[in-house]
PDB file of C-alpha atoms in Angstrom:
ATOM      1  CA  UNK A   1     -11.095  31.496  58.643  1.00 85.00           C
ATOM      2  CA  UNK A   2      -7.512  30.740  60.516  1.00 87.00           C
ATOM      3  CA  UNK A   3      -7.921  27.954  62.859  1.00 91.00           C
ATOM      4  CA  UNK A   4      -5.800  29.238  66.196  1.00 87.00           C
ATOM      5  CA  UNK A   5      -5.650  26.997  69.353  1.00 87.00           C
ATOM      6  CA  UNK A   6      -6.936  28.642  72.581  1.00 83.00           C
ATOM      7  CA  UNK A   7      -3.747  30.655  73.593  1.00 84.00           C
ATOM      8  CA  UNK A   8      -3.922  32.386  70.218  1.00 87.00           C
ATOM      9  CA  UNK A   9      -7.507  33.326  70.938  1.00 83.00           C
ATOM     10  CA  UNK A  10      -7.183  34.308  74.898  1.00 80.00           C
ATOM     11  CA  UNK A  11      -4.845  36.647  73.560  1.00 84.00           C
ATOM     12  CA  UNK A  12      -6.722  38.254  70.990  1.00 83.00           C
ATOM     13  CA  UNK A  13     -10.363  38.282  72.571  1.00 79.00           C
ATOM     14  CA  UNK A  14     -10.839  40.469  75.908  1.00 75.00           C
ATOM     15  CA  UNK A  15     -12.416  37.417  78.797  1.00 66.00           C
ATOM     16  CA  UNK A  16     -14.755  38.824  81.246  1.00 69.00           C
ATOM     17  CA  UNK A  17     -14.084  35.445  83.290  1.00 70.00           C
ATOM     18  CA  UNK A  18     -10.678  33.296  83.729  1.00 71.00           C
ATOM     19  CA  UNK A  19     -11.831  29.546  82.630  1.00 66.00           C
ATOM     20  CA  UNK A  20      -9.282  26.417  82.380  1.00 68.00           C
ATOM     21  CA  UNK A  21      -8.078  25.827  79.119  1.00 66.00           C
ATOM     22  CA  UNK A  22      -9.680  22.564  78.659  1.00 65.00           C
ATOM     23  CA  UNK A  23     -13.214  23.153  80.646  1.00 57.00           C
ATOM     24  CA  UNK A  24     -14.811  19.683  79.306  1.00 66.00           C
ATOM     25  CA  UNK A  25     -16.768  18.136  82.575  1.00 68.00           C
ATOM     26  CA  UNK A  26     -15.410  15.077  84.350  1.00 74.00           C
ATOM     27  CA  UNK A  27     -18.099  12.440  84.943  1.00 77.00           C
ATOM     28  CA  UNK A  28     -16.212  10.177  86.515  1.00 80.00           C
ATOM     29  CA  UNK A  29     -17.573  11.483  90.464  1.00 80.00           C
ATOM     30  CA  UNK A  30     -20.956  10.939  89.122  1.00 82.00           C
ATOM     31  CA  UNK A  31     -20.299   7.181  88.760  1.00 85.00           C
ATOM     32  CA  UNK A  32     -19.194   6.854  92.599  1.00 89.00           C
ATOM     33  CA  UNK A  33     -21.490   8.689  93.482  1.00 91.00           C
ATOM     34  CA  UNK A  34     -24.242   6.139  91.974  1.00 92.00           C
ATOM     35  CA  UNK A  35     -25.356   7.919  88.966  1.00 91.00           C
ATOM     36  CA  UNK A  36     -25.708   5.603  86.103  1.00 89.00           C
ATOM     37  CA  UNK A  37     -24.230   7.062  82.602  1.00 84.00           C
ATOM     38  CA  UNK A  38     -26.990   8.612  80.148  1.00 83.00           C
ATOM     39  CA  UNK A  39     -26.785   6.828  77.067  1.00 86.00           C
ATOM     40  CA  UNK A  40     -24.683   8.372  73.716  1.00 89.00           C
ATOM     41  CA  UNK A  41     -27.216  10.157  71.952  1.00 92.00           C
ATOM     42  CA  UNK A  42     -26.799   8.651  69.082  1.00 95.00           C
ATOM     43  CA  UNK A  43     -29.149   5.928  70.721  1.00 95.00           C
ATOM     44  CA  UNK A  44     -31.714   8.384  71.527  1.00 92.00           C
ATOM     45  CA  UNK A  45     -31.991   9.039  67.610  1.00 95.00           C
ATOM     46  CA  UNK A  46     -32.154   5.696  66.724  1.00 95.00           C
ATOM     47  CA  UNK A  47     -34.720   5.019  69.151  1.00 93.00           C
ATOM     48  CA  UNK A  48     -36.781   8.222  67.895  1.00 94.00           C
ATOM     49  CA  UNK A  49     -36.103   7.425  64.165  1.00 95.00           C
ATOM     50  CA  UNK A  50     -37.290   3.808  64.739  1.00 94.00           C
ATOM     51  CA  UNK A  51     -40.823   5.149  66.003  1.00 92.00           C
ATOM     52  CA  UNK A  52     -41.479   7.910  62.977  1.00 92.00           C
ATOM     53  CA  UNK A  53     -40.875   5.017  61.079  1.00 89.00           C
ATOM     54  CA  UNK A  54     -43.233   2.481  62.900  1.00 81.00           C
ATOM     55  CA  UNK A  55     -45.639   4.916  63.625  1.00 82.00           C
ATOM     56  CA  UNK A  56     -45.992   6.674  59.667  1.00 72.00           C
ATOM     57  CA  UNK A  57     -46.126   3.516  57.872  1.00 61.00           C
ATOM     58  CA  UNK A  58     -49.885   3.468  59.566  1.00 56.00           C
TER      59      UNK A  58
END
């Protein structure tokens, strides 16, 4: 594997669709709009992990 950044690649692979260069979603409208943020889910794991655990030692 070469890495390449996304300039490299745009040029080498055909797009069906233009899309920004950097398409990562801003949250921020969600917030003033009174949506609370989802938690990381890394908590969701630990939460999950913590039940297996309680609930096989049985």
């Amino acid at each position: 594997m070469i890495p390449v950044t996304t300039q490299e690649y745009l040029k080498m692979v055909p797009q069906q669709a233009k899309r920004p260069l950097n398409s990562r979603l801003d949250k921020s409208k969600l917030a003033v709009n009174g949506f609370a943020p989802l938690p990381p889910w890394q908590d969701a794991l630990n939460r999950y992990l913590e039940e297996i655990k309680y609930n096989g030692a049985n």
